[in-house]
């Protein structure tokens, strides 16, 4: 922050940058295993790619339109772009300083060596030359670039090598007109995305030696340009505007329109140029060709596109350089030896992923697909894995004659192409596929299985905070609830009717639906806490979410704080609320946990004068979630489950290992244990609890044995 005046809101985008700085801290922290640190540096790079494609692109469009009104923090688009460039370059510089001065030397000591062009042994050079001739050279396409013209290639975030050339002056070579001796020329080569970027080289000793595809190309570049001398080269990437939408009023074929949007991303307006630090001349030529300002050019160390190299952290034989694995445990509320349908008729079940396995949700869909008593399955699909077992189960269910309805959100950013393919497959199998809702994204996570039983039709409902994605369910912390409660099942049924047809938007009492009533419900809950606050019962709000940027929600929390309500916020990423300001937010504390798993769940607790309420939701407290998306907020009504969620929130606020506390000036201070205080690393504690409950449920640990005997005759 600059100046002495305390802001009412922090800048959304500058707050996001500070989140990425916290991610980088994990890479800088030498108490983390070495390959985990590498992974965090890769995550920082990937996060920046999306940030520039979406947020910086949006600010640049506002700037181009002459928008001067700032965001709620009061900063204009131009001011934000300047501050973003300054802070982003600081973070990137720290990342590469750590990479070159700490992590790469430490990896080399452990036997993992990056050999660059010019550093190969004789056998490695022969290997690289042969690889280039067999697999690389045939697919490369050098493209010449004429001065003062736009760049002819450079798709979005694709890695390229630019070569500065001049004629070698040999008289026996014929050249194109204009390629006179001494004239500096530029050629661009795109790294083929179909080839592996990490190339493992033969090594004499134990360990691993790798090089990168760009090193292989540079080592053999003379074969690409006979008749020319290479006088300079440098890797570069162009990041382009990916915040493109479909004209939903105009486009009748929504799938075709979305595919056109995906194609246009490759050649939309450039928002960032990244070049290797040793390529100043190349950078100047490219900056001019792309029409970018100097603040949009990021001179980085090698390698560029570090986010593409996460796979190195999975090298076999180096387990001692990684965290101990955390295989998901069986959920404590679902006994594997009993039918899930039977369990859920008796009680609700809670899933705390990935400490507890997401597998029961997958098995429930698979079981429903083959169960002759199941009549219908309905679910929302926002992001799925590349080989989704849930999608395959839905196909099987449709082929088995069940009525299957799937809302596949084609506007799920960067998963659009995958979702289009899944939607087409599901339709071929006979599934009723809904391609989202016009003008809104469906971000709610809901599934309903309708089953005919002896007592009548029973609806089994799963509501969650995370996607139906078996891969990310092992990496993201999320919450899910399974229930057959009639009121919740009925309203979930109304929700599906509303998003799949012409049903009027329902009036819900148990659930709350965005953008119609969820924000209003939250404001009412916050206001109720403020009204019930007193000296004896000051009130308490605990919330865990990914981002907090909605001004109406923030203002309501300020009012609650001023009424004496204690507000504890666990916000992973963006937080525009300013905590700890006397007279405004002195009763508000904001913490952020960055650890090995991505914090993704949303859970809310309202003390309500002692009759406390607990909710889970798919929605963060952001304008996009509460005003422009279809989201669900749902209550946890079972007392054992409410206690579990309350425990999760309380432990998250006790974390003194991986938690940072937001200060009134916008900085984050790492929380450390006081003298004699027990260390609490929340993610490890939750996993230990899940493991203990799983062990207690194993037959070997039971106090009694179940003896099977032949019935008496």
XYZ file of C-alpha atoms in Angstrom:
713
model
C 0.000 0.000 0.000
C 1.092 3.604 -0.541
C 0.022 6.664 1.425
C -1.266 6.886 4.971
C -4.966 6.544 4.260
C -6.417 3.111 5.005
C -8.395 1.814 2.006
C -11.945 0.528 2.263
C -11.112 -2.332 -0.127
C -7.901 -3.857 -1.404
C -7.427 -4.194 -5.175
C -8.675 -7.558 -6.377
C -5.812 -8.120 -8.814
C -3.036 -6.909 -6.540
C -4.485 -9.178 -3.854
C -4.227 -12.092 -6.270
C -0.570 -11.280 -6.880
C 0.048 -11.515 -3.132
C -1.576 -14.939 -3.142
C 0.906 -16.036 -5.772
C 3.685 -14.573 -3.627
C 2.483 -16.870 -0.821
C 2.642 -19.835 -3.200
C 6.182 -18.821 -4.096
C 7.068 -18.749 -0.377
C 6.496 -22.501 -0.316
C 9.014 -22.862 -3.139
C 11.508 -20.693 -1.274
C 11.012 -22.590 1.989
C 13.894 -25.049 2.377
C 11.950 -26.970 5.019
C 9.871 -28.362 2.133
C 11.270 -31.345 0.179
C 13.231 -30.340 -2.897
C 10.917 -31.678 -5.613
C 7.933 -30.161 -3.803
C 9.689 -26.796 -3.987
C 10.195 -27.324 -7.721
C 6.481 -28.045 -8.022
C 5.550 -24.798 -6.265
C 7.718 -22.800 -8.674
C 5.905 -24.501 -11.556
C 2.536 -23.641 -10.005
C 3.556 -19.976 -9.750
C 4.334 -19.958 -13.477
C 1.017 -21.601 -14.427
C -0.922 -19.231 -12.181
C 0.660 -16.235 -13.864
C -0.298 -17.525 -17.310
C -3.991 -17.624 -16.426
C -3.807 -14.295 -14.596
C -2.452 -12.496 -17.652
C -4.811 -14.237 -20.075
C -7.872 -13.224 -18.045
C -7.325 -10.404 -15.570
C -4.622 -8.391 -17.319
C -6.419 -8.857 -20.636
C -9.604 -7.466 -19.087
C -7.771 -4.429 -17.691
C -6.155 -3.786 -21.081
C -9.547 -3.804 -22.779
C -10.829 -1.311 -20.217
C -7.774 0.850 -20.806
C -8.256 0.726 -24.588
C -11.871 1.864 -24.180
C -10.743 4.823 -22.108
C -12.333 3.561 -18.898
C -11.049 5.740 -16.075
C -13.340 4.612 -13.250
C -11.451 2.344 -10.951
C -12.448 -0.913 -9.335
C -13.837 -0.755 -5.764
C -10.309 -0.058 -4.484
C -10.324 3.216 -6.464
C -7.458 2.303 -8.809
C -7.827 3.022 -12.525
C -7.037 0.293 -15.095
C -3.796 2.029 -16.072
C -2.645 2.329 -12.457
C -3.478 -1.315 -11.815
C -1.557 -2.416 -14.921
C 1.508 -0.468 -13.784
C 1.383 -1.885 -10.263
C 0.754 -5.394 -11.571
C 3.806 -5.199 -13.839
C 5.997 -3.921 -11.017
C 4.915 -6.526 -8.452
C 4.765 -9.400 -10.933
C 8.338 -8.751 -12.045
C 9.463 -8.774 -8.402
C 7.825 -12.168 -7.838
C 9.195 -13.608 -11.079
C 12.705 -12.363 -10.277
C 12.543 -14.031 -6.860
C 11.340 -17.248 -8.479
C 14.258 -17.476 -10.911
C 16.756 -16.425 -8.267
C 15.560 -19.342 -6.147
C 15.608 -21.704 -9.132
C 19.169 -20.954 -10.226
C 20.871 -20.250 -6.913
C 19.128 -22.807 -4.736
C 16.962 -25.481 -6.326
C 18.972 -26.436 -9.440
C 22.273 -26.722 -7.514
C 20.519 -28.755 -4.813
C 18.975 -31.049 -7.452
C 22.394 -31.549 -9.005
C 23.792 -32.598 -5.635
C 20.983 -35.164 -5.453
C 21.802 -36.529 -8.909
C 19.259 -34.642 -11.042
C 21.179 -32.554 -13.578
C 19.929 -30.175 -16.269
C 22.398 -30.226 -19.178
C 21.972 -27.279 -21.530
C 23.088 -26.801 -25.108
C 26.878 -26.599 -25.154
C 27.226 -28.626 -21.935
C 26.718 -32.153 -23.338
C 29.305 -34.913 -23.086
C 30.376 -36.630 -26.307
C 27.847 -39.450 -25.933
C 25.099 -37.021 -24.989
C 25.884 -34.828 -27.991
C 25.615 -37.860 -30.278
C 22.330 -38.844 -28.643
C 20.921 -35.331 -29.083
C 22.100 -35.117 -32.719
C 20.445 -38.432 -33.539
C 17.227 -37.491 -31.723
C 17.099 -34.198 -33.597
C 17.552 -35.866 -36.979
C 14.984 -38.619 -36.333
C 12.179 -36.908 -34.409
C 12.638 -33.155 -34.167
C 13.922 -31.822 -37.485
C 11.074 -33.351 -39.563
C 8.373 -31.487 -37.609
C 10.016 -28.057 -37.268
C 8.890 -25.172 -39.471
C 11.098 -22.079 -39.360
C 9.093 -18.992 -40.357
C 10.804 -15.814 -41.506
C 9.741 -12.507 -40.019
C 9.992 -9.321 -42.020
C 10.775 -6.113 -40.139
C 7.911 -3.764 -39.239
C 5.250 -6.419 -39.823
C 3.168 -8.283 -37.313
C 4.468 -11.578 -35.998
C 3.406 -14.359 -38.414
C 3.165 -17.090 -35.761
C 3.194 -17.205 -31.942
C 0.001 -18.860 -30.730
C -1.153 -18.263 -27.195
C 1.448 -19.299 -24.601
C 3.260 -21.531 -27.062
C 7.006 -21.706 -26.643
C 9.073 -20.423 -29.578
C 12.709 -19.794 -30.400
C 13.616 -16.672 -32.371
C 16.871 -16.775 -34.342
C 18.715 -13.691 -35.570
C 20.471 -14.565 -38.827
C 22.724 -13.073 -41.463
C 23.937 -14.428 -44.768
C 27.164 -16.393 -44.466
C 28.438 -14.755 -47.671
C 29.243 -18.008 -49.473
C 28.777 -17.510 -53.233
C 27.504 -21.029 -53.930
C 24.270 -20.522 -51.926
C 21.124 -19.128 -53.545
C 19.033 -16.953 -51.250
C 15.708 -15.173 -51.315
C 15.665 -11.639 -52.645
C 16.571 -9.097 -50.007
C 18.752 -11.456 -47.974
C 21.925 -9.534 -48.702
C 25.086 -10.215 -46.776
C 25.187 -8.282 -43.513
C 21.427 -7.781 -43.298
C 20.021 -9.002 -39.987
C 17.097 -11.386 -40.393
C 14.684 -12.975 -37.929
C 13.262 -16.503 -38.072
C 10.832 -18.036 -35.602
C 10.556 -21.733 -34.736
C 7.679 -23.054 -32.639
C 8.422 -25.956 -30.307
C 6.177 -28.807 -31.488
C 3.591 -29.420 -28.733
C 3.387 -33.110 -29.715
C 7.003 -33.709 -28.606
C 8.042 -34.187 -24.982
C 9.776 -31.094 -23.677
C 11.889 -32.949 -21.104
C 14.490 -35.160 -22.816
C 16.406 -37.644 -20.666
C 20.038 -38.139 -21.678
C 22.413 -41.057 -21.180
C 24.383 -40.675 -17.957
C 27.536 -42.527 -16.908
C 26.838 -42.358 -13.193
C 23.786 -42.987 -11.088
C 21.253 -40.237 -11.309
C 19.304 -38.446 -14.006
C 20.521 -36.036 -16.671
C 17.890 -34.201 -18.629
C 17.818 -31.505 -21.240
C 14.946 -29.540 -22.744
C 13.574 -29.625 -26.263
C 14.611 -26.017 -26.839
C 18.195 -26.972 -25.913
C 18.094 -29.780 -28.468
C 16.914 -27.371 -31.185
C 19.478 -24.681 -30.347
C 22.269 -27.283 -30.320
C 21.386 -28.302 -33.884
C 20.032 -25.018 -35.225
C 22.722 -24.777 -37.919
C 20.873 -27.560 -39.761
C 17.782 -25.366 -39.982
C 19.437 -22.430 -41.720
C 22.006 -23.514 -44.339
C 23.583 -20.470 -45.932
C 23.120 -18.312 -42.830
C 25.027 -17.581 -39.659
C 23.162 -17.557 -36.339
C 24.144 -14.369 -34.532
C 21.646 -14.644 -31.694
C 18.725 -16.628 -30.412
C 16.234 -16.580 -27.605
C 13.153 -18.391 -26.388
C 9.937 -16.431 -26.106
C 6.223 -16.814 -25.440
C 3.306 -14.549 -26.249
C 0.392 -14.532 -23.817
C -2.868 -13.522 -25.479
C -6.316 -12.437 -24.372
C -8.296 -15.562 -23.446
C -11.183 -13.732 -21.788
C -13.349 -14.144 -24.867
C -17.023 -14.992 -24.746
C -19.743 -16.191 -27.066
C -22.410 -13.779 -28.278
C -25.250 -15.792 -26.787
C -27.910 -13.588 -28.363
C -26.516 -14.083 -31.855
C -25.063 -17.587 -31.966
C -27.674 -20.263 -32.560
C -25.232 -23.201 -32.637
C -23.674 -22.733 -29.223
C -21.190 -25.602 -29.555
C -19.888 -24.326 -32.895
C -19.674 -20.786 -31.518
C -17.667 -21.990 -28.517
C -15.248 -23.856 -30.793
C -14.711 -20.626 -32.747
C -13.898 -18.834 -29.487
C -11.280 -21.497 -28.681
C -9.686 -21.002 -32.094
C -9.634 -17.219 -31.727
C -7.691 -17.478 -28.427
C -4.633 -18.588 -30.376
C -4.362 -15.277 -32.233
C -6.164 -12.716 -30.084
C -4.531 -9.529 -28.798
C -1.162 -9.987 -27.100
C -1.034 -8.950 -23.435
C 2.431 -10.172 -22.405
C 5.723 -11.093 -24.022
C 8.187 -13.231 -22.073
C 11.709 -13.599 -23.429
C 14.848 -15.249 -22.150
C 17.109 -12.768 -20.390
C 19.942 -13.265 -22.888
C 17.727 -12.149 -25.796
C 17.510 -8.365 -25.593
C 17.774 -7.865 -29.361
C 15.129 -10.514 -30.005
C 12.872 -8.964 -27.370
C 13.035 -5.532 -28.984
C 12.073 -6.919 -32.397
C 9.187 -8.928 -30.966
C 7.899 -6.090 -28.786
C 7.686 -3.842 -31.836
C 5.968 -6.518 -33.903
C 3.374 -7.184 -31.179
C 2.738 -3.511 -30.372
C 3.342 -3.985 -26.644
C 4.531 -1.464 -24.079
C 7.828 -2.013 -22.272
C 5.970 -2.905 -19.059
C 4.359 -5.825 -20.939
C 7.755 -7.402 -21.661
C 9.084 -9.834 -19.056
C 12.735 -10.799 -19.429
C 13.043 -14.063 -17.546
C 15.713 -16.566 -16.813
C 15.610 -20.012 -18.379
C 13.633 -22.077 -18.707
C 10.542 -20.229 -19.842
C 7.131 -21.867 -19.404
C 8.248 -23.462 -16.156
C 4.667 -24.573 -15.555
C 5.084 -27.151 -18.348
C 7.845 -28.907 -16.393
C 5.870 -30.054 -13.344
C 6.384 -33.669 -14.447
C 9.997 -33.531 -13.282
C 8.714 -33.626 -9.700
C 7.406 -37.170 -10.353
C 10.790 -38.723 -11.195
C 10.977 -42.275 -9.887
C 13.698 -43.160 -7.425
C 13.620 -39.828 -5.617
C 10.890 -40.357 -3.028
C 13.113 -38.807 -0.362
C 12.784 -35.483 -2.211
C 8.990 -35.524 -2.014
C 6.368 -35.302 0.700
C 5.211 -38.572 2.166
C 2.215 -39.742 0.171
C -1.281 -39.196 1.559
C -3.497 -41.890 0.041
C -7.165 -41.006 0.687
C -8.815 -42.925 3.520
C -12.271 -44.537 3.463
C -14.872 -41.987 4.614
C -15.866 -42.510 8.229
C -19.572 -42.090 7.394
C -19.646 -44.807 4.714
C -18.811 -48.389 5.613
C -17.478 -50.113 2.513
C -19.079 -53.460 3.324
C -22.597 -51.985 3.353
C -24.687 -50.643 0.493
C -24.440 -46.859 0.294
C -28.171 -46.750 -0.446
C -28.892 -48.499 2.859
C -26.562 -46.197 4.811
C -28.010 -42.997 3.349
C -31.568 -43.980 4.176
C -30.515 -43.964 7.842
C -28.228 -40.931 8.030
C -26.441 -38.196 6.124
C -22.809 -38.692 5.149
C -20.016 -36.128 4.944
C -16.907 -36.403 2.768
C -13.756 -34.423 3.528
C -11.590 -34.729 0.440
C -8.867 -35.658 -0.259
C -8.212 -36.906 3.259
C -11.256 -39.091 2.699
C -11.695 -40.744 -0.652
C -13.930 -39.384 -3.424
C -14.266 -42.972 -4.634
C -17.658 -43.547 -2.908
C -19.235 -40.846 -5.085
C -17.838 -42.551 -8.194
C -19.010 -45.961 -6.972
C -22.452 -44.597 -6.185
C -22.886 -43.452 -9.799
C -21.440 -46.725 -11.095
C -23.749 -48.727 -8.829
C -26.730 -46.658 -9.940
C -25.843 -47.250 -13.604
C -26.345 -51.010 -13.236
C -29.053 -51.051 -10.543
C -32.420 -52.113 -12.016
C -34.234 -50.148 -9.295
C -32.658 -46.838 -10.337
C -34.951 -44.834 -12.600
C -32.966 -41.656 -13.261
C -29.673 -39.873 -12.650
C -29.222 -36.107 -12.875
C -25.996 -34.185 -12.372
C -23.994 -31.095 -13.214
C -20.558 -31.389 -14.813
C -18.318 -28.327 -14.667
C -14.811 -29.787 -14.832
C -14.079 -33.488 -15.290
C -10.899 -35.489 -15.764
C -9.565 -36.606 -19.123
C -10.846 -40.161 -18.636
C -13.724 -39.569 -16.262
C -15.180 -42.723 -14.646
C -18.289 -40.708 -13.751
C -18.946 -39.804 -17.378
C -18.438 -43.432 -18.393
C -20.931 -44.502 -15.709
C -23.487 -42.004 -17.047
C -23.025 -43.473 -20.531
C -23.586 -46.958 -19.148
C -26.680 -45.828 -17.248
C -28.223 -44.353 -20.399
C -27.415 -47.478 -22.377
C -29.134 -49.494 -19.605
C -32.361 -47.575 -20.209
C -32.238 -45.118 -17.314
C -33.154 -41.490 -17.845
C -29.879 -39.625 -17.490
C -29.626 -35.845 -17.571
C -26.267 -34.054 -17.512
C -25.703 -30.328 -17.574
C -22.258 -29.958 -19.149
C -20.981 -26.418 -18.723
C -19.249 -25.518 -21.983
C -18.151 -22.160 -20.579
C -15.874 -23.727 -17.934
C -12.777 -21.724 -18.841
C -9.873 -23.766 -20.304
C -11.950 -26.960 -20.059
C -14.291 -26.021 -22.910
C -12.805 -28.391 -25.493
C -12.845 -31.348 -23.120
C -16.433 -30.644 -22.093
C -17.515 -30.405 -25.731
C -16.076 -33.866 -26.354
C -17.760 -35.301 -23.246
C -21.099 -33.738 -24.193
C -20.947 -35.276 -27.656
C -20.117 -38.707 -26.214
C -22.935 -38.514 -23.690
C -25.440 -37.528 -26.350
C -24.413 -40.487 -28.501
C -25.075 -42.758 -25.499
C -28.593 -41.364 -25.097
C -27.996 -38.917 -22.248
C -30.091 -35.751 -22.181
C -27.355 -33.098 -22.369
C -27.933 -29.478 -21.403
C -25.257 -27.071 -22.655
C -25.419 -24.656 -19.766
C -27.685 -21.628 -19.407
C -27.630 -18.514 -21.557
C -25.698 -15.605 -19.975
C -24.776 -17.653 -16.869
C -22.261 -20.321 -15.920
C -23.589 -23.291 -13.968
C -20.978 -23.764 -11.260
C -23.189 -25.658 -8.776
C -22.094 -29.205 -7.889
C -25.135 -31.449 -7.571
C -26.165 -35.010 -8.317
C -29.451 -36.848 -7.745
C -30.223 -40.557 -8.130
C -33.900 -41.523 -8.247
C -34.550 -45.093 -7.075
C -37.768 -47.119 -6.765
C -37.873 -49.018 -3.471
C -40.457 -50.978 -1.503
C -41.548 -47.892 0.447
C -41.730 -45.742 -2.700
C -39.363 -43.587 -4.725
C -36.272 -42.345 -2.838
C -34.021 -39.532 -4.041
C -30.325 -39.818 -3.159
C -28.569 -36.451 -3.350
C -24.935 -35.438 -3.398
C -24.101 -31.740 -3.010
C -20.529 -30.532 -2.898
C -18.014 -27.741 -3.068
C -15.741 -29.367 -5.673
C -16.020 -30.694 -9.199
C -16.891 -34.245 -10.181
C -13.269 -34.784 -11.152
C -11.540 -37.894 -9.858
C -8.086 -36.403 -10.486
C -8.443 -33.065 -8.688
C -10.371 -34.820 -5.902
C -6.948 -36.125 -4.799
C -5.316 -32.673 -4.878
C -7.989 -30.192 -3.720
C -9.522 -29.965 -0.259
C -13.300 -30.067 -0.652
C -16.476 -31.028 1.150
C -19.419 -33.125 0.040
C -22.681 -34.198 1.628
C -24.830 -37.202 0.764
C -28.419 -37.246 1.983
C -31.945 -38.493 1.401
C -33.589 -35.750 3.502
C -36.903 -35.103 1.836
C -36.771 -31.298 1.969
C -33.283 -31.112 0.473
C -34.013 -33.810 -2.101
C -37.217 -32.013 -3.160
C -35.457 -28.689 -3.597
C -32.563 -30.341 -5.454
C -35.193 -31.757 -7.792
C -36.588 -28.237 -8.315
C -33.051 -27.012 -9.042
C -32.553 -29.584 -11.791
C -35.941 -28.783 -13.301
C -35.061 -25.089 -13.369
C -31.719 -25.554 -15.150
C -32.893 -28.181 -17.630
C -36.170 -26.797 -18.949
C -38.790 -24.072 -18.746
C -39.510 -24.460 -15.046
C -39.818 -21.141 -13.251
C -36.990 -20.292 -10.895
C -38.071 -21.993 -7.666
C -38.564 -20.405 -4.265
C -36.210 -22.380 -2.049
C -36.137 -22.496 1.727
C -33.437 -25.065 2.525
C -31.151 -24.391 -0.424
C -30.196 -20.995 -1.807
C -29.596 -20.484 -5.519
C -27.428 -17.851 -7.172
C -27.856 -15.458 -8.837
C -31.442 -15.285 -7.540
C -31.282 -15.605 -3.769
C -27.926 -16.811 -2.494
C -26.408 -13.367 -1.955
C -29.572 -12.199 -0.201
C -29.465 -15.257 2.078
C -25.837 -14.572 3.009
C -26.565 -10.919 3.747
C -29.508 -11.963 5.943
C -27.359 -14.449 7.865
C -24.630 -11.845 8.447
C -27.184 -9.199 9.468
C -28.921 -11.629 11.837
C -25.591 -12.279 13.544
C -25.064 -8.533 13.965
C -28.572 -8.026 15.405
C -28.183 -10.853 17.931
C -24.747 -9.750 19.080
C -24.493 -8.506 22.660
C -21.853 -8.148 25.341
C -22.745 -11.575 26.743
C -23.069 -13.269 23.327
C -20.948 -11.230 20.908
C -21.651 -13.477 17.959
C -19.322 -15.396 15.710
C -19.022 -15.868 11.946
C -16.492 -18.347 10.577
C -16.085 -18.684 6.830
C -13.715 -20.660 4.675
C -13.593 -19.798 0.996
C -11.278 -19.259 -1.941
C -11.898 -15.580 -2.627
C -13.685 -12.613 -1.057
C -14.301 -9.645 -3.343
C -18.033 -8.812 -3.287
C -18.422 -5.243 -1.926
C -21.912 -5.902 -0.520
C -20.714 -8.920 1.452
C -17.607 -7.067 2.642
C -19.678 -4.092 3.800
C -22.033 -6.434 5.678
C -19.050 -8.025 7.439
C -17.767 -4.558 8.375
C -21.162 -3.765 9.939
C -21.138 -7.070 11.819
C -17.666 -6.295 13.166
C -18.831 -2.856 14.301
C -21.754 -4.531 16.100
C -19.267 -6.652 18.068
C -19.427 -9.863 16.023
C -16.152 -11.756 15.866
C -15.476 -12.604 12.214
C -12.895 -15.235 11.309
C -12.203 -15.591 7.596
C -10.036 -18.266 6.025
C -9.461 -16.992 2.480
C -7.069 -18.890 0.249
C -6.596 -16.316 -2.506
C -8.121 -12.927 -3.300
C -9.296 -10.856 -0.332
C -10.473 -7.281 -0.880
C -11.648 -6.898 2.735
C -9.316 -4.815 4.928
C -9.145 -6.399 8.426
C -8.131 -4.984 11.791
C -9.019 -1.329 11.192
C -10.395 0.422 14.322
C -13.961 1.560 13.846
C -14.371 -0.499 10.681
C -13.065 -4.046 10.975
C -11.223 -4.431 14.275
C -13.084 -7.698 15.023
C -12.197 -9.322 11.687
C -9.259 -11.690 11.236
C -8.234 -13.053 7.845
C -5.882 -16.015 7.439
C -4.709 -17.847 4.336
C -3.370 -21.396 4.260
C -1.006 -22.415 1.473
C 0.244 -25.985 1.793
C 0.732 -29.094 -0.307
C -2.997 -29.394 -1.127
C -5.043 -26.664 -2.800
C -7.588 -25.267 -0.338
C -10.852 -25.277 -2.299
C -13.814 -25.967 0.010
C -16.367 -23.353 1.062
C -17.900 -23.683 4.529
C -19.732 -21.125 6.694
C -20.666 -21.039 10.380
C -23.075 -18.572 12.025
C -23.356 -18.747 15.823
C -26.992 -17.572 15.782
C -27.236 -17.011 19.534
C -26.064 -20.548 20.257
C -28.419 -22.301 17.798
C -25.610 -22.366 15.246
C -26.087 -22.853 11.534
C -23.605 -24.481 9.183
C -23.593 -24.266 5.393
C -21.512 -25.556 2.511
C -21.468 -23.989 -0.934
C -20.058 -24.115 -4.443
C -19.793 -20.309 -4.403
C -17.062 -17.967 -3.332
C -18.067 -14.503 -2.134
C -17.313 -12.783 -5.434
C -19.495 -10.817 -7.873
C -19.019 -13.471 -10.558
C -20.254 -16.249 -8.233
C -23.127 -14.460 -6.540
C -24.331 -12.309 -9.458
C -23.369 -14.095 -12.695
C -23.284 -17.820 -11.971
C -25.677 -20.558 -10.985
C -24.449 -21.675 -7.553
C -25.855 -23.539 -4.578
C -25.664 -22.940 -0.833
C -26.918 -25.869 1.231
C -27.335 -26.451 4.980
C -25.692 -29.159 7.037
C -28.569 -30.289 9.269
C -27.242 -33.448 10.918
C -25.672 -32.493 14.265
C -22.707 -34.924 13.937
C -21.941 -33.443 10.527
C -22.337 -29.874 11.780
C -19.809 -30.619 14.502
C -17.391 -31.995 11.919
C -17.605 -28.852 9.776
C -17.228 -26.619 12.840
C -14.148 -28.615 13.829
C -12.645 -28.156 10.353
C -13.158 -24.396 10.552
C -11.702 -24.143 14.049
C -8.615 -26.176 13.168
C -8.055 -24.061 10.062
C -7.912 -20.947 12.256
C -5.486 -22.632 14.673
C -2.951 -23.463 11.955
C 0.406 -21.990 12.985
C 2.633 -23.697 10.415
C 1.193 -22.882 6.982
C -1.151 -19.975 7.799
C -0.498 -16.325 6.995
C -2.436 -13.448 8.580
C -3.573 -10.449 6.517
C -2.527 -7.071 7.910
C -4.363 -3.737 7.510
C -1.652 -2.556 5.099
C -2.224 -5.496 2.742
C 0.841 -7.494 3.735
C 0.678 -11.085 4.936
C 2.583 -12.239 8.027
C 3.293 -15.919 8.550
C 1.798 -17.179 11.788
C 4.342 -18.901 14.015
C 3.701 -20.802 17.251
C 4.203 -18.974 20.506
C 6.533 -20.404 23.133
C 5.093 -23.702 24.353
C 2.255 -23.670 21.800
C 1.505 -26.935 20.009
C 2.313 -27.012 16.302
C -0.852 -27.214 14.202
C -0.485 -27.921 10.504
C -4.134 -28.234 9.550
C -3.754 -30.354 6.421
C -1.561 -32.882 8.187
C -3.875 -32.944 11.201
C -6.941 -33.627 9.021
C -5.134 -36.469 7.293
C -3.992 -37.960 10.596
C -7.594 -37.840 11.845
C -8.870 -39.556 8.684
C -6.199 -42.247 9.016
C -7.020 -42.841 12.685
C -10.732 -43.229 11.952
C -9.985 -45.602 9.073
C -7.732 -47.703 11.304
C -10.358 -47.819 14.025
C -12.866 -49.168 11.524
C -10.674 -51.983 10.225
C -11.706 -55.512 11.301
C -8.378 -56.124 13.020
C -9.019 -53.207 15.374
C -12.580 -54.032 16.312
C -13.319 -55.004 19.905
C -15.543 -57.862 18.747
C -15.479 -60.306 15.860
C -18.522 -60.956 13.706
C -18.746 -64.748 13.709
C -20.554 -66.354 10.767
C -22.329 -69.666 11.587
C -24.716 -71.907 9.805
C -28.281 -71.079 10.906
C -29.851 -73.596 13.287
C -32.216 -76.026 11.609
